[in-house]
Amino acid sequence: MSAIQRPGDRLSMPLPATIAEAIGLEMERDPSILCIGEDIGRAGGVFGCTRGLQDRFGKDRVMDAPIAEMGFAGMGVGLAQAGMRPLVEIMFADFIGVCLEQMYNAAAKIPYMSGGRQRMPIVFKTAGGCIGSAAQHSQCLWGLFAHLPGLKIVAPCSPYDHKGLMAAALRCDDPIVFIEHKALLLRKGRDFRHNPHAPSEAYTVPIGKAAVVREGSDVTLATLSATVEHALAAADALSGEGISVEVVDLRSVVPLDTATTAESAARTGRLLVVDEDYLSFGLSAELSMRVLERLGFSALKQVERLAVPDVPIPAALALEKAVVPGPDMIAEALHKMAQGA
Amino acid sequence: MVSMRAFDEVCLDALRRKAIHGELHVGIGQEAIGAGMAEALRTEDAVVSTHRNHYHGLAKGVDRMAFLAEICERETGLCRGRGGHMHPFDPANNFSATGIVGASLPVALGYAHAFRIRDEGAVAVGVTGDGGSHTGAFHEAMVMAGAARLPMVALVENNALAISVPFDDISPTRTVAERALAYSALGLHVNGTDVDKVADSFAAAMEHARSGRGPVIFEATCHRFRGHFEGDPEEYRSREERQKLRDSFDPITLYEGKLLEAGHSDDAALKAVRANEKAKMKALLQDVLDMPSPDPSEALQYRFVEEMTA
C-alpha cells in the first residue's frame, strides 16, 4: 500500500484488507494484542483478514494454531488472564461447537464469577452467514452466543463499521464475539450500498449503538450484518411504489440498541425485524418484545419478523433461497406490511 | 498439610452450618500434593486449578480469609460471592480455577505463551485429575505446549477415580505421565502421598519448564478419602475400602511417622500442631460467618466493564 491513498483507491480494497488494517493499527498501538487461529499467519486468513500481519509482527503475535479450537480458545482465556489482549479467530462460526466450552463457561463468565476482579479482554473473531456452503458452514449463530450471558456480540455490515468496531472490540475489556459475514468478506468497498469508505487512519465505532442507515416513514426494518445490504436493496426496490422504508443497522446483538429501533418504530408505526439467524428463541423475537415493552403493547400498528425458519441451511440454491431472507423475500414481507394497514 | 486439612475441615463445618449451599469438593487425603507444590511456586507463576482447588489456592498464596469467605458465599470473598468454591479468581496471585474437568489446561497454555513471549521466566501450572487427562482439551493443550516448548506443567492429581470410574478401567496407558513422550514433554510420576517426594519432584518439574526445556506432565498418585462431592453416596466403593485408604495412605500420618522415626518430633508436639491449626481455622470460619452476604440488589453487577464500581 502506498502512503497516500485517495478514497477512490480505498474503495477497491477487499473488506478483509480493511479488517487487517484495523487489526494492524491496533497491534501497533498496543503490544499486548496478539492473534491466534487457523491459517491466519502464513496464509493471512482464509479470507485475508490478517494478511501481512505475521510478517509485520512475528509468529509470537500472529500465531498459526493447530486444528485444536478448544486448546487455543482456552489459550485466549489464559492470555487475557495473563494481561494480554488476544484475538482468537475461529475460522467459521459453525466450528465454535467444538470450543464453546471455553467461550461460555470461561471467557463469558469469568468477569462476573470473579466479582469484576478478573477482566477478560478477548475477541473471538469468526465468519458466519450463508454463501451456499450448506448446513455446517452457513450459520450466523449470534442468537446462540447472545443467549449466554457475559459475551458482547458484534456483527457489522459496512466497511466503515468493520474497521471501527474491530478497533473498539480490541480496546474493550469484555469478551467479544465479532461475527463477520462470509458474503461481505468476498466484497470490495465499492460493492457496498452504505458507508463503503473506511478511512486509512485508526478510529473506533462505539459497540452497542445502532445506526439508521436509510430514512423512511412507512416501516422500520431492523437487521444487521449482510442483511442490511439486502434490506437496502429491498427498500430501494419498494421506493418506486411509494413505500418508504427506514432501515436500522443494529451492528451488535449484545448490547442490543432497543432505543434506536423503538424510536424509529414509534415514528413509522410498523416494525419488521429481519434475521439471517434461526427464527425461534432468537434476535427477532427478542428485539420485537423489547421494543413493545418500551413503547407499550398497542403502540405499533404491526410487528413482523422474518428469519430462517428453524431448519438447517440446505445445499440446493433453490432451497437456500426459500429459507434465508434475501432482497426478494424482504421486499415481499415489506409489501405485505404496507398493504396490511 | 495440617493447615490445608484444617481448612477443608472447616469447609465441611460451613456446609453443615448451611453457609455453603451448593456442591463442595474437598481434597482431604490429597494434602501432600498441595503442600508439595507450595515450595517451588513463585508469585509470578500461574496455577489454573480444578473443582477441587482449595489446596492449590493455598499453595499459591491466596489469602485464606478471602478464600474461605468466597467459599462461604460472602460479599467480602475473593470474588464477592459470585464465584463460590469452584470458581476462585485471584489475579494478583495468578491463581484461578474452573469447574469444568480438563478445561484448566488450555487456560494454563495461554499463561505459558504470555510468559514465554514476555520472557518472564514464569511457569504456568494447569491442574487436572486423572479424569481430566482423558479430555480433548488436555491433548490439545499438550500438543501446543510441546510444539512450542512452553513453560507449562500439567499437574495430574491421579486419585484413581473419575467420580466412580477407576482409572485402570478406562486409561489406555498404565500412567498418564508416560503419555508425555507423545508431546515431547517430560513425564514424571510420583507417589502423591509422600510430601517430600512430591516437593522434590515438583521442583524438578518446575525447573525443567522454567529453563526452557518444554512442558512437563507431572503425575502424582493419591487417594480421595471422601466422596467426589459432599453428599456423594459412594456406591462405587465400600466403607471398608475407604477405611483402608485412610489407614494406609494418609499423607499427614505418613509424614508424622517419618518425623517420629527420625526423632525430629514427638507425639505431643505433633498433636499440638494439629490442634493449633484446627483452632486457627475454626476462628477463621467464625470471622467469615460474621461477614455479610452479597446484596441481592447487586445480583446483576460485574458482567461487563460498564458495571464495574471499583
XYZ file of C-alpha atoms in Angstrom:
651
model
C 0.000 0.000 0.000
C 1.262 3.487 -0.810
C 1.401 6.057 1.964
C -1.202 8.339 0.470
C -4.378 6.958 -0.996
C -7.376 8.658 -2.419
C -10.784 7.487 -1.234
C -11.329 6.037 -4.696
C -8.356 3.697 -4.278
C -9.597 2.575 -0.936
C -12.954 1.628 -2.388
C -11.181 -1.078 -4.357
C -9.888 -2.638 -1.108
C -11.412 -6.004 -0.321
C -13.240 -5.897 3.022
C -10.720 -8.321 4.609
C -7.909 -5.847 3.830
C -9.824 -3.176 5.739
C -10.176 -5.552 8.687
C -6.479 -6.443 8.532
C -5.693 -2.738 8.535
C -7.772 -2.247 11.687
C -6.072 -5.141 13.480
C -2.616 -3.970 12.341
C -3.176 -0.418 13.588
C -4.324 -1.719 16.970
C -1.369 -4.111 17.213
C 0.995 -1.209 16.511
C -0.674 0.847 19.200
C -0.857 -1.885 21.839
C 1.875 -4.545 22.147
C -0.374 -6.720 24.318
C -2.627 -7.537 21.337
C -1.874 -10.850 19.647
C -3.730 -13.127 17.233
C -4.198 -16.899 17.278
C -6.076 -19.004 14.800
C -6.008 -21.499 11.989
C -4.317 -20.295 8.798
C -4.072 -16.696 9.996
C -0.279 -16.413 9.792
C 1.396 -17.777 6.677
C -1.855 -17.671 4.720
C -3.118 -14.428 6.252
C -6.510 -15.964 6.985
C -8.787 -17.923 4.671
C -10.461 -14.614 3.726
C -7.333 -12.475 4.171
C -8.375 -10.682 7.354
C -4.875 -10.998 8.848
C -2.861 -10.789 5.620
C 0.616 -9.362 6.128
C 0.340 -9.238 9.900
C 2.680 -12.144 10.651
C 5.420 -10.522 8.553
C 4.978 -7.279 10.455
C 4.507 -8.593 13.982
C 6.162 -12.010 14.039
C 4.986 -15.509 14.839
C 4.558 -14.906 18.558
C 1.919 -12.259 17.926
C 0.289 -13.788 14.854
C 0.231 -17.486 15.581
C -0.870 -20.262 13.289
C -2.675 -22.706 15.561
C -3.219 -26.411 15.044
C -6.792 -27.562 14.472
C -7.385 -27.557 18.195
C -10.030 -24.906 18.787
C -10.719 -25.922 22.397
C -6.997 -25.612 23.075
C -6.469 -22.207 21.549
C -9.807 -20.722 22.634
C -8.820 -21.577 26.209
C -5.354 -20.276 25.469
C -7.008 -16.954 24.722
C -8.615 -17.030 28.158
C -5.247 -17.699 29.794
C -3.579 -14.964 27.754
C -6.238 -12.484 28.832
C -5.751 -13.508 32.462
C -2.015 -13.011 31.990
C -2.591 -9.406 30.898
C -2.580 -9.840 27.112
C -5.372 -8.884 24.683
C -5.856 -11.891 22.410
C -7.807 -12.014 19.186
C -8.809 -15.638 18.687
C -10.019 -16.473 15.216
C -12.417 -19.383 14.869
C -12.500 -19.709 11.104
C -16.245 -20.317 10.709
C -18.903 -19.659 13.345
C -20.125 -23.229 12.915
C -16.820 -24.556 14.310
C -17.444 -22.870 17.637
C -19.354 -26.012 18.559
C -16.043 -27.647 19.389
C -14.804 -24.893 21.684
C -17.948 -23.283 23.043
C -16.962 -24.551 26.483
C -14.085 -22.077 26.796
C -16.198 -19.251 25.387
C -19.285 -19.618 27.516
C -18.011 -21.271 30.677
C -14.727 -19.389 30.900
C -14.498 -16.161 28.890
C -18.131 -15.121 29.280
C -18.474 -15.926 32.964
C -15.101 -15.103 34.492
C -15.626 -11.326 34.756
C -18.816 -11.968 36.733
C -17.594 -15.039 38.625
C -14.588 -13.047 39.810
C -16.776 -10.235 41.096
C -15.311 -7.961 38.424
C -11.760 -8.590 39.604
C -10.621 -10.524 36.513
C -11.193 -8.683 33.242
C -11.425 -10.695 30.040
C -10.256 -8.617 27.053
C -10.616 -11.163 24.292
C -12.046 -11.009 20.780
C -13.381 -14.207 19.262
C -13.401 -13.309 15.585
C -15.351 -15.586 13.331
C -17.149 -15.680 9.995
C -20.793 -16.596 9.741
C -23.540 -16.379 7.175
C -24.646 -18.016 4.020
C -22.616 -18.344 0.817
C -24.034 -21.605 -0.424
C -21.999 -23.876 1.807
C -24.932 -25.717 3.352
C -25.731 -26.682 6.916
C -22.308 -26.820 8.618
C -20.703 -23.751 7.036
C -23.526 -21.205 6.840
C -24.794 -20.400 10.296
C -24.815 -16.980 11.930
C -25.390 -18.186 15.500
C -25.365 -14.733 17.118
C -28.624 -15.607 18.830
C -26.953 -18.590 20.467
C -23.997 -16.534 21.699
C -26.273 -13.702 22.819
C -28.288 -16.132 24.903
C -25.200 -16.863 27.005
C -24.677 -14.011 29.469
C -21.338 -12.250 29.500
C -20.451 -12.035 25.815
C -20.787 -8.936 23.675
C -21.838 -9.833 20.138
C -20.855 -7.586 17.244
C -21.870 -8.208 13.614
C -21.075 -5.266 11.348
C -22.105 -4.608 7.777
C -20.287 -1.649 6.223
C -16.518 -1.412 5.693
C -16.513 1.719 7.855
C -18.148 -0.187 10.713
C -15.983 -3.276 10.311
C -12.872 -1.210 10.815
C -14.194 0.943 13.636
C -15.911 -1.862 15.506
C -12.875 -4.139 15.239
C -10.748 -1.385 16.778
C -13.345 -0.849 19.514
C -13.503 -4.604 20.175
C -9.735 -4.845 20.564
C -9.806 -1.937 23.021
C -12.691 -3.332 25.076
C -12.078 -5.156 28.361
C -15.004 -7.561 27.837
C -15.102 -10.783 25.801
C -16.489 -10.081 22.346
C -17.699 -12.368 19.604
C -17.019 -10.488 16.377
C -19.012 -12.113 13.597
C -18.123 -11.225 10.048
C -20.335 -12.323 7.188
C -18.666 -14.514 4.586
C -20.558 -12.915 1.704
C -19.348 -9.471 2.792
C -15.784 -10.723 3.177
C -15.836 -11.531 -0.539
C -16.680 -7.906 -1.429
C -14.674 -4.789 -2.112
C -15.539 -1.424 -0.583
C -17.286 -0.186 -3.682
C -19.688 -3.144 -3.638
C -21.412 -1.771 -0.521
C -24.504 0.421 -0.636
C -23.831 2.029 2.722
C -20.686 3.545 4.234
C -18.279 1.878 1.781
C -15.348 4.099 2.680
C -13.170 3.259 5.667
C -10.545 5.967 6.313
C -6.939 4.802 6.486
C -6.288 6.102 9.989
C -7.351 4.377 13.225
C -10.797 5.183 14.638
C -13.450 3.404 16.663
C -17.197 2.925 16.332
C -18.892 2.506 19.723
C -20.134 -1.010 20.474
C -23.837 -1.154 21.237
C -25.098 1.733 19.100
C -27.385 1.023 16.161
C -27.420 3.300 13.109
C -30.295 4.439 10.933
C -28.760 3.729 7.537
C -31.765 4.740 5.456
C -34.528 7.084 6.482
C -38.162 6.267 5.761
C -41.663 6.854 7.065
C -43.831 3.746 6.497
C -41.984 0.791 8.019
C -38.950 0.357 10.266
C -36.779 -2.556 9.233
C -34.197 -3.590 11.836
C -31.463 -6.073 10.989
C -27.703 -6.463 10.935
C -24.702 -7.899 9.089
C -25.160 -8.743 5.382
C -28.919 -8.478 5.670
C -28.527 -4.698 5.991
C -27.395 -4.702 2.347
C -30.353 -6.901 1.349
C -32.682 -4.601 3.266
C -31.307 -1.525 1.495
C -31.792 -3.257 -1.868
C -35.368 -4.166 -0.964
C -36.069 -0.645 0.300
C -34.763 0.830 -2.962
C -36.954 -1.538 -4.944
C -40.043 -0.507 -2.977
C -39.422 3.228 -3.088
C -40.690 3.240 -6.690
C -44.027 2.017 -5.382
C -44.239 4.755 -2.821
C -43.383 2.570 0.155
C -40.872 4.338 2.358
C -38.688 2.070 4.496
C -36.412 3.112 7.327
C -33.515 0.699 7.812
C -31.784 0.295 11.176
C -28.419 -1.455 11.261
C -28.249 -2.892 14.777
C -24.470 -3.538 14.496
C -24.450 -5.565 17.707
C -26.772 -8.104 19.323
C -25.314 -7.559 22.794
C -25.692 -4.785 23.720
C -28.915 -4.527 21.726
C -29.836 -0.933 20.915
C -33.548 -1.118 21.567
C -33.843 2.659 21.934
C -32.858 3.476 18.341
C -35.161 0.795 16.944
C -38.070 1.800 19.176
C -37.662 5.469 18.391
C -37.818 4.688 14.677
C -40.731 2.252 15.005
C -42.673 4.779 17.055
C -42.382 7.181 14.121
C -43.244 4.721 11.334
C -45.747 2.662 13.340
C -44.523 -0.630 11.884
C -41.581 -2.849 12.744
C -40.080 -5.650 10.704
C -37.108 -7.495 12.206
C -35.125 -9.498 9.679
C -32.559 -12.022 10.860
C -30.322 -14.418 8.946
C -30.080 -16.487 12.112
C -32.726 -19.005 13.190
C -36.226 -17.733 13.967
C -37.116 -19.309 17.277
C -35.767 -18.035 20.588
C -33.648 -15.516 18.739
C -32.919 -11.895 17.869
C -36.167 -11.253 16.009
C -38.413 -12.154 18.949
C -36.123 -10.529 21.488
C -35.945 -7.193 19.711
C -39.678 -7.146 18.915
C -40.510 -7.818 22.539
C -38.105 -5.237 23.885
C -39.500 -2.598 21.536
C -43.060 -3.426 22.626
C -42.088 -3.399 26.291
C -40.593 0.017 25.746
C -43.380 1.555 23.679
C -46.385 -0.279 25.069
C -48.146 -3.234 23.511
C -50.593 -1.139 21.494
C -48.101 1.440 20.302
C -47.420 -0.120 16.903
C -49.752 -0.999 14.058
C -47.722 -4.029 13.072
C -44.770 -6.093 14.242
C -43.449 -8.832 11.973
C -40.331 -10.938 11.811
C -38.514 -12.752 9.084
C -35.759 -15.248 9.828
C -34.508 -18.729 8.948
C -37.483 -20.936 9.838
C -35.736 -23.376 12.194
C -34.206 -25.585 9.550
C -30.555 -26.420 8.802
C -29.344 -24.391 5.811
C -29.930 -26.569 2.737
C -27.351 -27.134 -0.002
C -29.536 -26.616 -3.077
C -29.737 -22.974 -4.158
C -33.495 -23.137 -4.666
C -33.951 -24.416 -1.112
C -31.480 -21.964 0.365
C -33.326 -19.060 -1.259
C -36.543 -20.380 0.202
C -35.326 -20.165 3.799
C -32.642 -17.436 4.004
C -34.034 -13.888 3.874
C -32.691 -12.149 0.757
C -33.773 -8.934 -1.019
C -36.818 -10.541 -2.679
C -38.126 -12.200 0.455
C -37.627 -8.963 2.400
C -39.368 -6.899 -0.296
C -42.303 -9.288 -0.213
C -42.591 -9.009 3.563
C -42.450 -5.220 3.385
C -45.074 -5.223 0.663
C -47.440 -7.294 2.751
C -46.963 -4.981 5.720
C -47.609 -1.878 3.625
C -50.824 -3.413 2.303
C -51.829 -4.675 5.729
C -52.714 -1.361 7.291
C -0.562 -30.251 55.117
C -2.097 -29.952 58.548
C -3.181 -26.407 57.832
C -4.687 -27.399 54.482
C -6.666 -30.236 56.017
C -7.893 -27.972 58.788
C -9.029 -25.541 56.097
C -11.073 -28.221 54.341
C -12.446 -29.450 57.649
C -13.899 -26.035 58.417
C -15.365 -26.048 54.896
C -17.204 -29.222 55.896
C -18.316 -27.452 59.023
C -19.509 -24.468 56.976
C -21.505 -26.838 54.794
C -23.156 -28.379 57.847
C -23.964 -24.887 59.060
C -25.511 -24.098 55.654
C -23.028 -21.335 54.854
C -22.330 -23.193 51.596
C -25.450 -24.178 49.731
C -24.053 -25.943 46.662
C -21.661 -28.691 45.753
C -18.467 -28.890 47.779
C -15.390 -30.858 46.719
C -12.731 -31.206 49.391
C -9.244 -32.599 48.912
C -8.843 -34.490 52.177
C -6.237 -37.178 51.577
C -4.510 -35.183 48.815
C -2.644 -32.675 51.035
C 0.834 -33.873 50.106
C 0.338 -32.534 46.589
C -0.869 -29.112 47.661
C 1.881 -28.762 50.230
C 4.487 -30.236 47.893
C 3.688 -27.623 45.222
C 3.980 -24.654 47.522
C 7.766 -24.522 47.834
C 8.528 -24.368 44.130
C 5.805 -21.881 43.183
C 6.704 -18.210 42.765
C 4.243 -15.313 42.857
C 4.671 -14.713 39.120
C 3.901 -18.353 38.275
C 0.300 -19.168 37.408
C -1.849 -22.003 38.716
C -5.092 -22.910 36.960
C -6.918 -25.400 39.134
C -9.981 -27.593 39.164
C -13.257 -28.081 41.009
C -11.133 -29.469 43.880
C -8.968 -26.376 44.168
C -8.566 -25.329 47.804
C -5.104 -26.788 48.393
C -3.749 -25.369 45.140
C -5.021 -21.915 46.019
C -3.497 -22.071 49.482
C -0.231 -23.295 47.955
C -0.314 -20.338 45.556
C -0.650 -17.865 48.385
C -4.322 -16.938 48.100
C -5.408 -15.093 51.232
C -7.140 -17.739 53.317
C -9.728 -15.423 54.787
C -10.811 -14.061 51.387
C -10.754 -17.640 50.043
C -12.897 -19.060 52.854
C -15.222 -16.070 52.609
C -15.683 -16.821 48.905
C -16.337 -20.487 49.632
C -18.930 -19.322 52.159
C -20.507 -17.022 49.545
C -19.729 -13.702 51.259
C -19.521 -10.216 49.705
C -16.062 -9.937 51.278
C -14.915 -13.061 49.441
C -12.214 -13.255 46.817
C -14.892 -12.806 44.128
C -17.593 -11.005 46.124
C -19.556 -14.236 46.450
C -20.142 -14.520 42.686
C -17.727 -17.389 42.076
C -18.076 -19.681 45.056
C -15.896 -22.636 45.887
C -15.454 -23.949 42.325
C -14.562 -20.613 40.738
C -11.991 -18.652 42.734
C -10.045 -15.960 40.842
C -7.076 -14.167 42.361
C -5.401 -12.152 39.588
C -2.723 -10.748 41.924
C -1.503 -14.282 42.635
C -2.140 -15.598 39.104
C -4.490 -18.177 40.580
C -7.739 -19.313 39.005
C -9.838 -22.435 38.630
C -12.559 -23.956 36.522
C -15.356 -26.307 37.425
C -15.177 -27.997 34.030
C -12.998 -31.105 34.036
C -9.993 -30.741 31.717
C -10.684 -27.090 30.890
C -7.818 -25.854 33.080
C -5.085 -26.962 30.692
C -5.858 -24.641 27.755
C -6.018 -21.680 30.135
C -2.617 -22.607 31.568
C -1.374 -22.806 27.977
C -2.347 -19.157 27.496
C -0.398 -18.095 30.562
C 2.574 -20.139 29.351
C 2.576 -18.434 25.958
C 2.351 -14.987 27.588
C 5.225 -15.872 29.947
C 7.402 -17.044 27.087
C 6.853 -14.109 24.748
C 7.391 -11.667 27.615
C 10.455 -13.658 28.682
C 9.449 -13.565 32.313
C 10.846 -16.890 33.476
C 7.480 -17.805 34.969
C 5.777 -21.178 34.691
C 2.082 -21.965 34.199
C 0.704 -24.941 36.095
C -2.513 -26.471 34.830
C -4.012 -28.853 37.352
C -6.297 -31.684 36.411
C -7.291 -35.067 37.700
C -6.961 -38.460 36.078
C -10.435 -37.874 34.652
C -9.369 -34.620 33.016
C -6.320 -36.256 31.473
C -8.627 -38.066 29.052
C -10.202 -34.928 27.613
C -9.528 -33.431 24.212
C -8.601 -30.175 25.918
C -5.721 -31.908 27.726
C -4.430 -33.346 24.464
C -4.808 -30.094 22.538
C -3.035 -28.071 25.211
C -0.171 -30.585 25.391
C 0.191 -30.589 21.591
C 0.594 -26.824 21.534
C 2.774 -26.614 24.632
C 5.006 -29.389 23.336
C 5.358 -27.931 19.842
C 6.332 -24.502 21.185
C 8.277 -25.867 24.215
C 6.244 -23.663 26.500
C 6.892 -23.349 30.249
C 3.874 -25.353 31.330
C 3.415 -28.098 33.900
C 0.341 -30.291 33.611
C -0.148 -31.452 37.176
C -2.252 -34.600 37.174
C -3.636 -35.486 40.569
C -4.395 -39.108 39.908
C -6.693 -40.182 42.708
C -7.618 -43.234 40.621
C -11.297 -42.340 40.412
C -13.149 -40.201 37.887
C -16.113 -39.873 40.253
C -16.854 -43.622 40.197
C -14.851 -44.914 37.236
C -11.489 -46.451 38.111
C -8.502 -45.102 36.177
C -7.296 -48.599 35.342
C -10.582 -49.418 33.636
C -10.500 -46.522 31.174
C -6.902 -45.466 30.639
C -5.079 -46.821 27.591
C -1.804 -46.352 29.462
C -0.722 -47.514 32.902
C 0.127 -43.938 33.866
C -0.677 -40.507 32.492
C 2.971 -39.488 32.755
C 4.050 -41.970 30.106
C 1.916 -40.123 27.542
C 4.454 -37.266 27.776
C 6.547 -38.864 25.048
C 3.808 -38.120 22.523
C 4.122 -34.399 23.244
C 7.925 -34.082 23.525
C 7.279 -33.395 27.180
C 8.955 -34.663 30.316
C 6.864 -37.216 32.174
C 7.249 -37.551 35.931
C 5.349 -39.937 38.142
C 5.442 -39.649 41.886
C 3.784 -41.090 44.946
C 1.446 -38.230 45.784
C 1.021 -39.257 49.396
C 4.689 -38.614 50.199
C 5.119 -34.883 50.621
C 8.926 -34.936 50.406
C 8.859 -36.846 47.153
C 6.186 -34.563 45.716
C 8.121 -31.444 46.705
C 11.407 -32.681 45.184
C 9.850 -33.964 42.028
C 7.578 -30.957 41.524
C 10.556 -28.639 41.992
C 12.345 -30.603 39.264
C 9.310 -30.283 37.004
C 9.138 -26.518 37.545
C 12.861 -26.153 36.935
C 12.569 -28.107 33.687
C 9.758 -25.878 32.436
C 11.343 -22.672 33.730
C 14.633 -23.336 31.996
C 13.001 -23.536 28.563
C 13.132 -27.297 28.113
C 9.428 -27.572 27.441
C 6.324 -28.800 29.203
C 6.028 -31.485 31.856
C 3.319 -33.968 32.703
C 3.670 -34.322 36.437
C 1.516 -37.122 37.767
C 1.006 -37.620 41.478
C -0.995 -40.665 42.523
C -3.106 -40.217 45.602
C -6.396 -41.151 47.211
C -9.551 -39.187 47.756
C -10.804 -40.098 51.215
C -14.246 -38.557 50.856
C -16.818 -38.660 48.089
C -16.407 -36.818 44.794
C -18.609 -34.176 46.393
C -20.100 -33.879 49.854
C -23.219 -35.989 49.746
C -21.806 -38.471 47.234
C -23.412 -41.817 48.190
C -20.174 -43.520 47.042
C -21.907 -46.658 45.880
C -18.812 -47.413 43.850
C -16.724 -48.362 46.889
C -17.294 -49.880 50.288
C -16.878 -48.318 53.700
C -14.097 -50.853 54.395
C -12.252 -49.829 51.265
C -12.362 -46.199 52.300
C -11.176 -47.012 55.787
C -8.282 -48.963 54.349
C -7.231 -45.970 52.280
C -7.311 -43.709 55.343
C -5.302 -46.196 57.348
C -2.653 -46.773 54.698
C -2.339 -43.583 52.659
C -2.975 -40.582 54.865
C -0.161 -38.208 53.856
C -0.200 -36.438 57.205
C 0.042 -39.620 59.265
C 2.708 -40.966 56.915
C 4.782 -37.817 57.312
C 4.299 -37.753 61.063
C 5.547 -41.320 61.124
C 8.676 -40.260 59.299
C 9.287 -37.410 61.709
C 8.842 -39.676 64.697
C 11.069 -42.359 63.257
C 13.835 -39.839 62.616
C 13.416 -38.429 66.086
C 12.542 -34.964 64.745
C 9.362 -34.729 66.767
C 7.254 -36.411 69.380
C 3.586 -37.246 69.814
C 2.802 -34.239 71.959
C 4.387 -31.787 69.526
C 2.553 -33.284 66.546
C -0.759 -33.198 68.374
C -0.129 -29.579 69.268
C 0.488 -28.703 65.592
C -2.802 -30.283 64.586
C -4.729 -28.676 67.441
C -3.222 -25.296 66.750
C -4.153 -25.338 63.027
C -7.649 -26.552 63.858
C -8.161 -23.724 66.327
C -6.864 -21.143 63.831
C -9.204 -22.333 61.109
C -12.173 -22.511 63.463
C -11.573 -18.900 64.428
C -11.235 -18.008 60.752
C -14.566 -19.635 59.973
C -16.226 -17.758 62.798
C -14.918 -14.470 61.403
C -16.146 -15.400 57.943
C -19.613 -16.392 59.125
C -19.962 -12.923 60.641
C -19.372 -11.342 57.220
C -22.258 -10.124 55.054
C -23.807 -11.947 52.133
C -23.905 -10.069 48.829
C -26.747 -7.576 48.413
C -29.475 -9.103 46.205
C -29.984 -5.741 44.519
C -26.474 -6.117 43.090
C -27.041 -9.566 41.575
C -26.584 -8.271 38.021
C -23.405 -6.381 38.708
C -19.943 -7.258 37.322
C -20.904 -8.788 33.983
C -19.433 -6.053 31.789
C -16.972 -3.177 32.167
C -19.866 -0.738 32.362
C -20.948 -2.429 35.608
C -17.651 -2.099 37.445
C -17.541 0.008 40.556
C -14.005 -0.410 41.811
